[in-house]
Structure formats: structure tokens, C-alpha cells
PDB file of C-alpha atoms and ligand atoms in Angstrom:
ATOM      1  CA  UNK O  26     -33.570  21.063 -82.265  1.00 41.00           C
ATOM      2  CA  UNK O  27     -37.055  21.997 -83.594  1.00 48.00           C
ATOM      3  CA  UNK O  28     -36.970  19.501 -86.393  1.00 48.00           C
ATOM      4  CA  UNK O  29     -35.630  16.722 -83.969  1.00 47.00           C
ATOM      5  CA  UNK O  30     -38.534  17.669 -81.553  1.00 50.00           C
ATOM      6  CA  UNK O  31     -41.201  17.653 -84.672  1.00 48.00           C
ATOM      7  CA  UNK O  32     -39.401  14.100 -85.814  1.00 51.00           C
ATOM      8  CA  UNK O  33     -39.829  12.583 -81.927  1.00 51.00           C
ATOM      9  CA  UNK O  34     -43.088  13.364 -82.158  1.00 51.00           C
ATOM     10  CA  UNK O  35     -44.449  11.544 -84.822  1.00 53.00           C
ATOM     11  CA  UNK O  36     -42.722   8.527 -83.730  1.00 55.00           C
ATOM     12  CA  UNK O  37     -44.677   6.229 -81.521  1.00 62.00           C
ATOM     13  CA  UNK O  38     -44.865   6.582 -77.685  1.00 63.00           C
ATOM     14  CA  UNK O  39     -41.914   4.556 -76.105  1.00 65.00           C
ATOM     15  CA  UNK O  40     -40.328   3.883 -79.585  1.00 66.00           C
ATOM     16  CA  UNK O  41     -36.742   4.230 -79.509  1.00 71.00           C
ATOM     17  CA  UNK O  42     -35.603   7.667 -80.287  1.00 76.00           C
ATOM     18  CA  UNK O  43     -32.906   7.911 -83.349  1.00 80.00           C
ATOM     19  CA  UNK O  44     -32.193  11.051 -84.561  1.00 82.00           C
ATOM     20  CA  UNK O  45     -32.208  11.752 -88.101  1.00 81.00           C
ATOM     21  CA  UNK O  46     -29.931  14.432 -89.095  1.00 82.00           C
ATOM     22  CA  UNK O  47     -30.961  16.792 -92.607  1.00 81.00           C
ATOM     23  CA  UNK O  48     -27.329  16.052 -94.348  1.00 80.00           C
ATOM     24  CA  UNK O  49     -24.809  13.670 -93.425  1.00 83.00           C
ATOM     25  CA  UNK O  50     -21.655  13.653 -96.047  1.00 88.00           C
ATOM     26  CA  UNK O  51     -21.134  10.826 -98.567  1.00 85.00           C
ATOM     27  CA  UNK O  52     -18.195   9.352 -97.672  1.00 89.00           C
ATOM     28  CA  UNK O  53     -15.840   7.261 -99.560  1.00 90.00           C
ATOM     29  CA  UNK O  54     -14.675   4.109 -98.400  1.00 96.00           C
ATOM     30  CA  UNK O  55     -11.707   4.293 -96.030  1.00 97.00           C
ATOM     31  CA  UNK O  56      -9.490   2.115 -97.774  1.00 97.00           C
ATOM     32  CA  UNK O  57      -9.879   4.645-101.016  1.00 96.00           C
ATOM     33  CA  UNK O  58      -8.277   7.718 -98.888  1.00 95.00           C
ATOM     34  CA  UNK O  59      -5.338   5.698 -97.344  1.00 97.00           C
ATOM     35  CA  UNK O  60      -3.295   5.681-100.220  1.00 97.00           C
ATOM     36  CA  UNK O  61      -3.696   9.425-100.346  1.00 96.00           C
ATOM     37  CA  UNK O  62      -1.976   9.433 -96.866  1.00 97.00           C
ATOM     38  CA  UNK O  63       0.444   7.489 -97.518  1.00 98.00           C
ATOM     39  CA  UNK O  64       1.607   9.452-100.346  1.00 97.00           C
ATOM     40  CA  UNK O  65       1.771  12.933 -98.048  1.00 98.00           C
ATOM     41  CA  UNK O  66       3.761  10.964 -95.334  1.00 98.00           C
ATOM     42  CA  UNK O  67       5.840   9.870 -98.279  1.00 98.00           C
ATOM     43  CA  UNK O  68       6.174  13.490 -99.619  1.00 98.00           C
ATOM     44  CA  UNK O  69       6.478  15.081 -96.044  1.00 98.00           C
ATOM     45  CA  UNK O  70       5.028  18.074 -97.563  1.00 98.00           C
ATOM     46  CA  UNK O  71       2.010  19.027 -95.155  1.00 98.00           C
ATOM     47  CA  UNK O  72       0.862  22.457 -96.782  1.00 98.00           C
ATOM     48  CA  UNK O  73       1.582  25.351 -99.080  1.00 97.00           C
ATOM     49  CA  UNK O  74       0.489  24.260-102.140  1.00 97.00           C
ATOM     50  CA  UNK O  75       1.650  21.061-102.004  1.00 97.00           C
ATOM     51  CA  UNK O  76       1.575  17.947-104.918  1.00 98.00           C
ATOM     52  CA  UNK O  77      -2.043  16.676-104.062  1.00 98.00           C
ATOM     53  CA  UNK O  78      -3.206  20.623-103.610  1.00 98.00           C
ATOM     54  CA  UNK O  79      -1.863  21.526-107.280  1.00 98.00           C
ATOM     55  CA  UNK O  80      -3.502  17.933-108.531  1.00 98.00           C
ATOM     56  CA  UNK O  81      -6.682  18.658-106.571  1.00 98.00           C
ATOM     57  CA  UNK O  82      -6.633  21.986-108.415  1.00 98.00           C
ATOM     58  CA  UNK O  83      -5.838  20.885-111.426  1.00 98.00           C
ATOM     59  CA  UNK O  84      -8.879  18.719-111.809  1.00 98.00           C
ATOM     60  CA  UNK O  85     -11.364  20.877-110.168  1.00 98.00           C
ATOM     61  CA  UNK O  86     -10.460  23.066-112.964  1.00 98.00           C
ATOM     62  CA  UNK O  87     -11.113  20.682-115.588  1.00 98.00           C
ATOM     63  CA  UNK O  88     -14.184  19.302-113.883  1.00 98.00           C
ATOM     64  CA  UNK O  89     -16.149  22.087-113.426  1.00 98.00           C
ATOM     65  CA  UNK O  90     -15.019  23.572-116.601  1.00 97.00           C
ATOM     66  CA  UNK O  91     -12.770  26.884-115.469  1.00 98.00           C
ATOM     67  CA  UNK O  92      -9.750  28.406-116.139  1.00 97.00           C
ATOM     68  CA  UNK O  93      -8.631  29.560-112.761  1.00 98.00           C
ATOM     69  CA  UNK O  94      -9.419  28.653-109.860  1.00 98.00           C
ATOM     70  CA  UNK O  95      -7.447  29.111-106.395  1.00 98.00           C
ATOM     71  CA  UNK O  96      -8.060  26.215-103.454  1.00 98.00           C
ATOM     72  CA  UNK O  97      -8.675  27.992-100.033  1.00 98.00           C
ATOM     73  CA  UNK O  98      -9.331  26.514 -96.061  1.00 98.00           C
ATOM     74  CA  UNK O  99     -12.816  27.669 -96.200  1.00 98.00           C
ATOM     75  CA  UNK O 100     -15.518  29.339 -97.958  1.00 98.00           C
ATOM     76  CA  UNK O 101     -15.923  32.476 -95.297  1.00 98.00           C
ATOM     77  CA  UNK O 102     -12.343  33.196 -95.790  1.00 98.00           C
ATOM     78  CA  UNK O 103     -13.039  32.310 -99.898  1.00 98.00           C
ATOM     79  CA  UNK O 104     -15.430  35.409 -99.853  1.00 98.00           C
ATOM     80  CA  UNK O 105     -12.833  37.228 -97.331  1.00 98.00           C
ATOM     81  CA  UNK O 106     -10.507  37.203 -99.998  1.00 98.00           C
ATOM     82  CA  UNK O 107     -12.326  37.645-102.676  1.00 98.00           C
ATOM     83  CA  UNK O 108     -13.465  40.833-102.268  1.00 98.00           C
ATOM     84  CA  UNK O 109     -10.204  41.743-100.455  1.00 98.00           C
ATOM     85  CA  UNK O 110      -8.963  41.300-103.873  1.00 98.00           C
ATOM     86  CA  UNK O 111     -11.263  42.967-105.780  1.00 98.00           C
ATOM     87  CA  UNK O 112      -9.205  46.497-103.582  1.00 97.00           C
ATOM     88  CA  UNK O 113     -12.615  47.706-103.033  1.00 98.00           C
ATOM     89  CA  UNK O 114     -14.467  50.361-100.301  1.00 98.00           C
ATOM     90  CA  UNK O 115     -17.787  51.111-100.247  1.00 98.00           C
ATOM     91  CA  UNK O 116     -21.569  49.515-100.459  1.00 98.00           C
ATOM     92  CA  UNK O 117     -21.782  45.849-101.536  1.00 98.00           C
ATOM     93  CA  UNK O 118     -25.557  44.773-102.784  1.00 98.00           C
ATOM     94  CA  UNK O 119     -26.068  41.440-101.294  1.00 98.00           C
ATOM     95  CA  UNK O 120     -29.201  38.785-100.107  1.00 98.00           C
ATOM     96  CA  UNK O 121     -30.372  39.121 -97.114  1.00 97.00           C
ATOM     97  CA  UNK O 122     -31.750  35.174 -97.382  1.00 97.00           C
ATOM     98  CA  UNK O 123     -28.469  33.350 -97.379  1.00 97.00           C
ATOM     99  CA  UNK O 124     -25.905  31.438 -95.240  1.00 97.00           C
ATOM    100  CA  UNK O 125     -24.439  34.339 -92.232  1.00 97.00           C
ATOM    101  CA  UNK O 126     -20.762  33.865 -94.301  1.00 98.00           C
ATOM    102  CA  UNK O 127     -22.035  36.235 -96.740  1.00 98.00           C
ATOM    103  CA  UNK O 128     -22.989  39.388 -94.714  1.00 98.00           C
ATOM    104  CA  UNK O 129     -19.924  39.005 -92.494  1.00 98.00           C
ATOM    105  CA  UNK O 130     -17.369  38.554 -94.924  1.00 98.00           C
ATOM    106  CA  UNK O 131     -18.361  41.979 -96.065  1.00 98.00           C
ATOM    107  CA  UNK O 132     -18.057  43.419 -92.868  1.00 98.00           C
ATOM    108  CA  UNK O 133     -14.919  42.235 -91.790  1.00 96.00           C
ATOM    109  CA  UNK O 134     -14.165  43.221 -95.178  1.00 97.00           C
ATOM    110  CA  UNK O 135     -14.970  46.910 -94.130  1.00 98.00           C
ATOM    111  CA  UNK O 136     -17.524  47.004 -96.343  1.00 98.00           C
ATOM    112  CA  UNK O 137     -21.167  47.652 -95.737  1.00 98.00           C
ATOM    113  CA  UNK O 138     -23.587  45.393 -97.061  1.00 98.00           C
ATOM    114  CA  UNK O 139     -26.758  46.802 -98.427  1.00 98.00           C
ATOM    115  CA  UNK O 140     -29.593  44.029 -98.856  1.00 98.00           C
ATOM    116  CA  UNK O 141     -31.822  44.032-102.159  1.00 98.00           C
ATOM    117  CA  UNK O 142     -34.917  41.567-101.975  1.00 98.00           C
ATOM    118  CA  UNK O 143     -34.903  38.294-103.248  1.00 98.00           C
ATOM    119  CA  UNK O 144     -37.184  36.859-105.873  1.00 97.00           C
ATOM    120  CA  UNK O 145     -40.079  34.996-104.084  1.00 96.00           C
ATOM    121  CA  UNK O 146     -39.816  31.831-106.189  1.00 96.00           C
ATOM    122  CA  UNK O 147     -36.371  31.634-106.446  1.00 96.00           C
ATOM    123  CA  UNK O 148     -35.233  32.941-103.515  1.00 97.00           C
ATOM    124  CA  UNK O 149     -32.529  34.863-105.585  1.00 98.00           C
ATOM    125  CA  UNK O 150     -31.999  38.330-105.428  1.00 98.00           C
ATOM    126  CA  UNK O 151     -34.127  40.247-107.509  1.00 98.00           C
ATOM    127  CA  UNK O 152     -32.232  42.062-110.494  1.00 98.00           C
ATOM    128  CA  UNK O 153     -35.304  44.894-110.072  1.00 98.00           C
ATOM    129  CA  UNK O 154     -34.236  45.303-106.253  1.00 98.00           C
ATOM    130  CA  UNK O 155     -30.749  45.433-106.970  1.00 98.00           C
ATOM    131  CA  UNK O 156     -30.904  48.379-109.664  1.00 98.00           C
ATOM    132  CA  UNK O 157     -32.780  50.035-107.123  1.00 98.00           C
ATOM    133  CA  UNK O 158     -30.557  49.333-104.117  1.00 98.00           C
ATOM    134  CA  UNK O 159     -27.754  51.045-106.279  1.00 98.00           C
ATOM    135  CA  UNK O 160     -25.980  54.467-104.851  1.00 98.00           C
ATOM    136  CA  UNK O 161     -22.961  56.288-106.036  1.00 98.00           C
ATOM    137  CA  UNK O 162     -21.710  54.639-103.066  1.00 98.00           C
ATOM    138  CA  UNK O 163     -22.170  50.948-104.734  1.00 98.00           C
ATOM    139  CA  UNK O 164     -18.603  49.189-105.379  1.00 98.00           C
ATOM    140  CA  UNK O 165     -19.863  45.360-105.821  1.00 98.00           C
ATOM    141  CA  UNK O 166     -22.758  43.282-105.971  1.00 98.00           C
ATOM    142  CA  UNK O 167     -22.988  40.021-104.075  1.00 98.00           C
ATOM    143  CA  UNK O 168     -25.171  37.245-105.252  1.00 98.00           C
ATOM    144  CA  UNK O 169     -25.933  33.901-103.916  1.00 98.00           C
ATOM    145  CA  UNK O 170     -27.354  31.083-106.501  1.00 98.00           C
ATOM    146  CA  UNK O 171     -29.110  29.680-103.559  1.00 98.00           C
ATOM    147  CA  UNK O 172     -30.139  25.996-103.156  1.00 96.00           C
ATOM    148  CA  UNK O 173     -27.923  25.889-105.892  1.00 97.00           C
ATOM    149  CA  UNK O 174     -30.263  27.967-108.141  1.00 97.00           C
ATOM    150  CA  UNK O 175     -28.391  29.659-111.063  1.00 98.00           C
ATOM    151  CA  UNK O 176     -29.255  33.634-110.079  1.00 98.00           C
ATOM    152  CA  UNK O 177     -30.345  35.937-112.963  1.00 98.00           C
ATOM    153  CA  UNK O 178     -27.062  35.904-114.499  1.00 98.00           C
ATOM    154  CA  UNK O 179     -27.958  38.037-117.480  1.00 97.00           C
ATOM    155  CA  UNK O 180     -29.842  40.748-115.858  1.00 98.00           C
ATOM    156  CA  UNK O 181     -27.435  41.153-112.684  1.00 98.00           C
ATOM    157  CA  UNK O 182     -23.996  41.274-115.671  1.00 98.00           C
ATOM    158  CA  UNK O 183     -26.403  44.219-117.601  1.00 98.00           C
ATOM    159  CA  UNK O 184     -27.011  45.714-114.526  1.00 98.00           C
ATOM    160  CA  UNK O 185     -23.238  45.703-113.154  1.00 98.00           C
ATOM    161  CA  UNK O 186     -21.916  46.711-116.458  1.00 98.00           C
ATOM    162  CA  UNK O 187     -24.029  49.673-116.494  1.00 98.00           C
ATOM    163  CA  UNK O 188     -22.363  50.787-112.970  1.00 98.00           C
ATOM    164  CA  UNK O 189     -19.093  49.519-113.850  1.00 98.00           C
ATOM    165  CA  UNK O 190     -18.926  47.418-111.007  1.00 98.00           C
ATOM    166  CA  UNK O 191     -17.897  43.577-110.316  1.00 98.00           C
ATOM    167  CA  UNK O 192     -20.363  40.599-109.626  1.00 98.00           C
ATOM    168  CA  UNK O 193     -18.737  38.412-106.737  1.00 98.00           C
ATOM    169  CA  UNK O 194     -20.833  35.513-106.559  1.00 98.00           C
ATOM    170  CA  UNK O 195     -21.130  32.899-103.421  1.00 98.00           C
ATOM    171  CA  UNK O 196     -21.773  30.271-105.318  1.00 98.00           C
ATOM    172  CA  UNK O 197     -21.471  27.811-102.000  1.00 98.00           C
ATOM    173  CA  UNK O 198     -24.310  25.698-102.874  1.00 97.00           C
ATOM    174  CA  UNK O 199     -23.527  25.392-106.799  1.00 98.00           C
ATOM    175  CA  UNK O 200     -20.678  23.542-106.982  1.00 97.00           C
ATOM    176  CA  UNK O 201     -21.395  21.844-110.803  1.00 96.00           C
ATOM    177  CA  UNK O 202     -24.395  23.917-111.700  1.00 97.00           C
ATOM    178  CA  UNK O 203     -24.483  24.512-115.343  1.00 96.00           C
ATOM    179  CA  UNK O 204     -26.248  27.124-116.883  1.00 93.00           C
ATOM    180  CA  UNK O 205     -27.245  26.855-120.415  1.00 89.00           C
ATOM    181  CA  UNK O 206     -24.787  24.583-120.764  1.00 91.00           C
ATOM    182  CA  UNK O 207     -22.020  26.699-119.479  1.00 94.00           C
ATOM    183  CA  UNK O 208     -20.828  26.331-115.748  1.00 97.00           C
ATOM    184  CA  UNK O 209     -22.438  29.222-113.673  1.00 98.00           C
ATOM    185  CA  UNK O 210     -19.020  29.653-112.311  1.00 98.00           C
ATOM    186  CA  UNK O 211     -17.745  31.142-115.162  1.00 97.00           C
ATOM    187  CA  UNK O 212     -20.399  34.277-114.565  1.00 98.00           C
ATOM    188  CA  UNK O 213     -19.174  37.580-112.980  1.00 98.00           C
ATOM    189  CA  UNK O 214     -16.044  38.784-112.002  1.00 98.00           C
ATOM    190  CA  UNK O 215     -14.941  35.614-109.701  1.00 98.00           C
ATOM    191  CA  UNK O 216     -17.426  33.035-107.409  1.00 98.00           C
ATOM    192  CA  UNK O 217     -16.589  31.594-103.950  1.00 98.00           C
ATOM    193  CA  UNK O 218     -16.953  27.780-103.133  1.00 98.00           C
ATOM    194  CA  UNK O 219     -17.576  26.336 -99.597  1.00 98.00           C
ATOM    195  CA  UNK O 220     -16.234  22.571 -99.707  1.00 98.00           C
ATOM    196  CA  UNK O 221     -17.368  21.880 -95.722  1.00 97.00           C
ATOM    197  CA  UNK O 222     -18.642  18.903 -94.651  1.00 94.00           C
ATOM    198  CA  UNK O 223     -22.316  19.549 -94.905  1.00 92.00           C
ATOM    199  CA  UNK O 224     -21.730  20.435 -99.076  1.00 94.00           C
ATOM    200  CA  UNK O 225     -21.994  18.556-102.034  1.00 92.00           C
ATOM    201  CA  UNK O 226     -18.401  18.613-102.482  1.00 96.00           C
ATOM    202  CA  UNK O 227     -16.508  18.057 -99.407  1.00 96.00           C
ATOM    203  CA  UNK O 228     -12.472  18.473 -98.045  1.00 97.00           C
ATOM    204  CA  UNK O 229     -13.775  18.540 -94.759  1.00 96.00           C
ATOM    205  CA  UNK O 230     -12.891  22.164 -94.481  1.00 98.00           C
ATOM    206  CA  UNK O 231     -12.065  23.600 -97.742  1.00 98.00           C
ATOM    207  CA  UNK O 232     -13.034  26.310-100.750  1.00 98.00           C
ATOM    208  CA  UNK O 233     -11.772  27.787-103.556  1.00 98.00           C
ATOM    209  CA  UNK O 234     -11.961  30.925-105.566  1.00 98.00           C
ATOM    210  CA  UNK O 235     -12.994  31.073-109.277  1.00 98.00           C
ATOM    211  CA  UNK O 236     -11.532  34.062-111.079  1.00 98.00           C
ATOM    212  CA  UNK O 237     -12.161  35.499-114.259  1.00 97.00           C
ATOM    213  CA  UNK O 238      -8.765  35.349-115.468  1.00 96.00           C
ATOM    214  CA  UNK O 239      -4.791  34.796-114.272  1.00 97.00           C
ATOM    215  CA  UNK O 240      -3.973  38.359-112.693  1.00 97.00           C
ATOM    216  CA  UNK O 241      -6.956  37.776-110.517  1.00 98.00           C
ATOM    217  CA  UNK O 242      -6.175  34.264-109.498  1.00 98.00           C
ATOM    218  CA  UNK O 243      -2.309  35.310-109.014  1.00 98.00           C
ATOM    219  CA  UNK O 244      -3.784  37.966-106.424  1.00 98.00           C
ATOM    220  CA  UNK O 245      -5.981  35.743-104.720  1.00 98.00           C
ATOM    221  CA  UNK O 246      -3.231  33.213-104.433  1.00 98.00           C
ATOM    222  CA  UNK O 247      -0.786  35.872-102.647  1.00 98.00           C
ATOM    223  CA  UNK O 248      -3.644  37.068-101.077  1.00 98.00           C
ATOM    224  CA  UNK O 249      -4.189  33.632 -99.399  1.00 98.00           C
ATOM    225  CA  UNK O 250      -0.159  32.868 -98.048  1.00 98.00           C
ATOM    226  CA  UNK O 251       0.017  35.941 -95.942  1.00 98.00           C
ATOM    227  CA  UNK O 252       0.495  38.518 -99.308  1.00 98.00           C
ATOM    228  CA  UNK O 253       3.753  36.461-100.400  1.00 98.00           C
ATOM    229  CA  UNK O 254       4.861  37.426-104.041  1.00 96.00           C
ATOM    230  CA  UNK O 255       7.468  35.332-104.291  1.00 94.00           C
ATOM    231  CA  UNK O 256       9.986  33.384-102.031  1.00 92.00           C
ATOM    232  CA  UNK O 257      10.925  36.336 -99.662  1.00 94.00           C
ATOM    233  CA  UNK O 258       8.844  39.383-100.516  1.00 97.00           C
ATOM    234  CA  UNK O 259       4.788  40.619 -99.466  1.00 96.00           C
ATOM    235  CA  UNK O 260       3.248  42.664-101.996  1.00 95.00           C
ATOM    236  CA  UNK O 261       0.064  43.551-100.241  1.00 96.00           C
ATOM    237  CA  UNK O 262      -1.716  42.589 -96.745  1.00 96.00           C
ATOM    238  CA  UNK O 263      -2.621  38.601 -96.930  1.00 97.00           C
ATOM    239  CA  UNK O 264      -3.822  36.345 -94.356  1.00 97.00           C
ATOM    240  CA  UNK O 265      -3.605  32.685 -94.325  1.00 98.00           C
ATOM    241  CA  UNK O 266      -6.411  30.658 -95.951  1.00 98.00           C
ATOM    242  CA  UNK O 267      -3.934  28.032 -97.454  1.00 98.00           C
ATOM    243  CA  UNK O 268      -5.809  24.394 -97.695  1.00 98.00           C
ATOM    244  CA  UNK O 269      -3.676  21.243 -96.425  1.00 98.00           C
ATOM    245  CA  UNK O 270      -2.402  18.258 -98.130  1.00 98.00           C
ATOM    246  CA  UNK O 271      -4.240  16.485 -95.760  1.00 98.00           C
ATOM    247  CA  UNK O 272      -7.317  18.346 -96.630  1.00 98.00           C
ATOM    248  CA  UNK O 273      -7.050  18.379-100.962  1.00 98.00           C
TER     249      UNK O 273
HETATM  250  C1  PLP T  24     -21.608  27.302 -96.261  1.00 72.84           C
HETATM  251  C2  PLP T  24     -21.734  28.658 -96.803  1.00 72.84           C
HETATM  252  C3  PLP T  24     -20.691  29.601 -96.670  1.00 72.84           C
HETATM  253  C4  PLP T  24     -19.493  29.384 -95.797  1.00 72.84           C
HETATM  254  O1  PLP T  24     -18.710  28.294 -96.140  1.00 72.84           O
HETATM  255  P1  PLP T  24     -17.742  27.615 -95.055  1.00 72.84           P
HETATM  256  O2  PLP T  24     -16.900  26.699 -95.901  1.00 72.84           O
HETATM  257  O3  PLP T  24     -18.583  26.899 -94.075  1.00 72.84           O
HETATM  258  O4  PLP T  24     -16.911  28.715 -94.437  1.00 72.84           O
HETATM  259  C5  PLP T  24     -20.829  30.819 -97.321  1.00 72.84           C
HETATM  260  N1  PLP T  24     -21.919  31.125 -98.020  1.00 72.84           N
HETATM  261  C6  PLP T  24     -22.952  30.271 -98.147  1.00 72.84           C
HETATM  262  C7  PLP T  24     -24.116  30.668 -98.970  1.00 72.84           C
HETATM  263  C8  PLP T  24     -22.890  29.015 -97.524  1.00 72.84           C
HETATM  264  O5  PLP T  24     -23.937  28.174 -97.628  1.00 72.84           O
END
């Protein structure tokens, strides 16, 4: 509302008020997306990992150069799993200069999130304010590469392999972002993705999970159908943060 009200402003008394919103998502054109539809009414196969789920999975993979990473509905319930499968209680060293997602997946995580200062030109946490934030209390550290900004990647891994704790990184805003070459998804012990509408990558709704390596992913994927195993049993307490056919 405040940017609207700065924007009316400057326009010129009587001139006809349009508002101009900050993002608006790049769309496709319609007739590219039909197909896709018709192919799901074809398949009758709505959700639970469905054909254009795997495919969408498949090439996300490939695209943005990791091994394993798990499609989810959003990324709040990306982070929700995340660090419900990293089987984790305790302090979690976060940003306090990010997105609200970030904070309150740790809570409803029962975790407590303990916020290090942020570097004042990148607006990333500050490896120096982390190593101080750190208690015998700390279980995780959660970064943000915000804007899209690779964090100090280097520094934070020293300083969690020191403690012998994970890096989960909400790496919402850097879907693509390479780092010396190398995606930045491919640093710490998994990063979350947020595909909603207002992202550079968009399902709508939509997120995935990047995890270091198979067992992970194979959690997060139980993790994310309720805690289903196989065809009939739960091995641990899920929820459901499946992504539709509709949506992939
Ligand atoms: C957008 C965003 C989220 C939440 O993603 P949703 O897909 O909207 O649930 C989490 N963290 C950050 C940093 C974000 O910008």
C-alpha cells in the first residue's frame, strides 16, 4: 500500500490511476500448458508422485545440476520438512532479515530459532555472528542466500563442521545461482526451494528439497506422504506436502 500511495503520487493530478505491482509472474502462453492437461486427464492420475511430477523432477535435477532433489506443495512446508528430517531438538542459528517462512518453520518445528546478524552489504548472515551465536544447545544453522545472494558458503561449512552440526539452507530466492561455477544448492546438508507465484521459478504453489544424498531424499520423500515407507506401512510421523500433477 505504501509503494502504491508513493507511485499515485508522482503521477499527475487527475491522471488515471494504474497500479503497478513489484513482480508479476512470466507466464507462458496458454496454448503451451494445454497439452500438459490433456495428458493428466488422459493419465487420470491427479497426485502422488505422478508421471509429470517424476518428469518435472527429473529435469529440475538435471537443470540445476543435483543429485536429489524431492518436489514439495510449498516452500514453508519445504523447510517444515527439512529440518523435520534432519530428527533434530534444540537451537537453530538463523537471519533475522528474511521472508517470515523461515523463523516459523522452526517453531512449528519445536525448535527455537536464535538470530545471528547479517552482513550489512550482503544482507547475509554474518559467519562472525554465527560462531558467536553458537551454544552447546546449537543443533543447526539456517541460512538464507538472500536476493538470491550466494551466503558465505565456505566460512558457514568450517564453522558447522567444527560443531558437528548441519547447514539447512532456504535457498527460496536462488533457484539457479551458481557459485564458482558449482550450483549453491549443492552446499550444506540439504536447501529448500519456494516455487510460488511471486519466484523466479513458478508451479503456482510448489517447492522442493535438495538433499545431500539418497537416504536423505528417501526420508524427505516419506516424510512428505504422511511418513509412508512403502505401500501399507508409516515409518515415522509425516504430513502431507505432496505437489499435484496439475501443479508439476
Ligand atoms: C517465499 C519464501 C519462503 C516460503 O515459500 P512459500 O512457497 O511461499 O511457502 C520461505 N523462505 C523465503 C526466504 C522466501 O522468500
Amino acid at each position: 500500500l505504501e509503494f502504491r500511495r508513493v507511485l499515485f503520487r508522482s503521477c499527475r493530478p487527475g491522471a488515471r490511476m494504474t497500479p503497478v505491482y513489484v513482480t508479476q509472474p512470466c507466464m507462458p502462453p496458454l496454448g503451451e500448458f494445454i497439452p500438459y492437461l490433456e495428458t493428466i486427464w488422459r493419465n487420470k492420475w491427479l497426485s502422488n508422485a505422478g508421471p509429470v511430477h517424476e518428469q518435472l523432477e527429473a529435469e529440475l535435477a538435471q537443470y540445476l545440476g543435483v543429485e536429489h532433489i524431492a518436489l514439495v506443495a510449498n516452500g514453508m512446508i519445504a523447510l517444515t520438512i527439512a529440518l523435520q528430517a534432519l530428527e533434530i531438538a534444540g537451537e537453530v542459528i538463523t537471519t533475522p532479515f528474511s521472508f517470515v517462512a523461515t523463523s516459523n518453520a522452526i517453531l512449528a518445528g519445536g525448535l527455537k530459532p536464535v538470530f545471528a546478524d547479517v552482513d550489512p552489504i550482503t544482507c547475509n548472515l554474518d559467519p562472525d555472528a554465527v560462531e558467536a551465536a553458537i551454544t552447546p544447545h546449537t543443533v543447526a544453522i539456517l541460512p538464507v542466500h538472500c536476493f538470491g545472494r550466494p551466503c558465505d558458503t565456505v566460512r558457514l561449512a568450517a564453522i558447522a563442521e567444527r560443531h558437528g552440526i548441519p547447514i539447512l539452507y532456504d535457498a527460496a530466492h536462488a533457484f539457479a545461482v551458481r557459485k564458482s561455477g558449482a550450483s549453491v544448492l549443492r552446499e550444506g546438508t540439504m536447501s529448500t526451494l519456494s516455487f510460488h507465484a511471486t519466484k523466479v521459478f513458478s508451479t503456482c504453489e510448489g517447492g522442493a528439497i535438495v538433499c545431500r544424498d539418497k537416504a536423505l531424499k528417501d526420508r524427505v520423500t516419506s516424510l512428505r506422504n504422511f511418513g509412508f515407507i512403502d505401500q501399507e506401512r508409516t515409518g515415522m510421523i509425516g504430513i502431507n506436502g505432496k505437489m499435484s500433477e496439475v501443479h508439476a
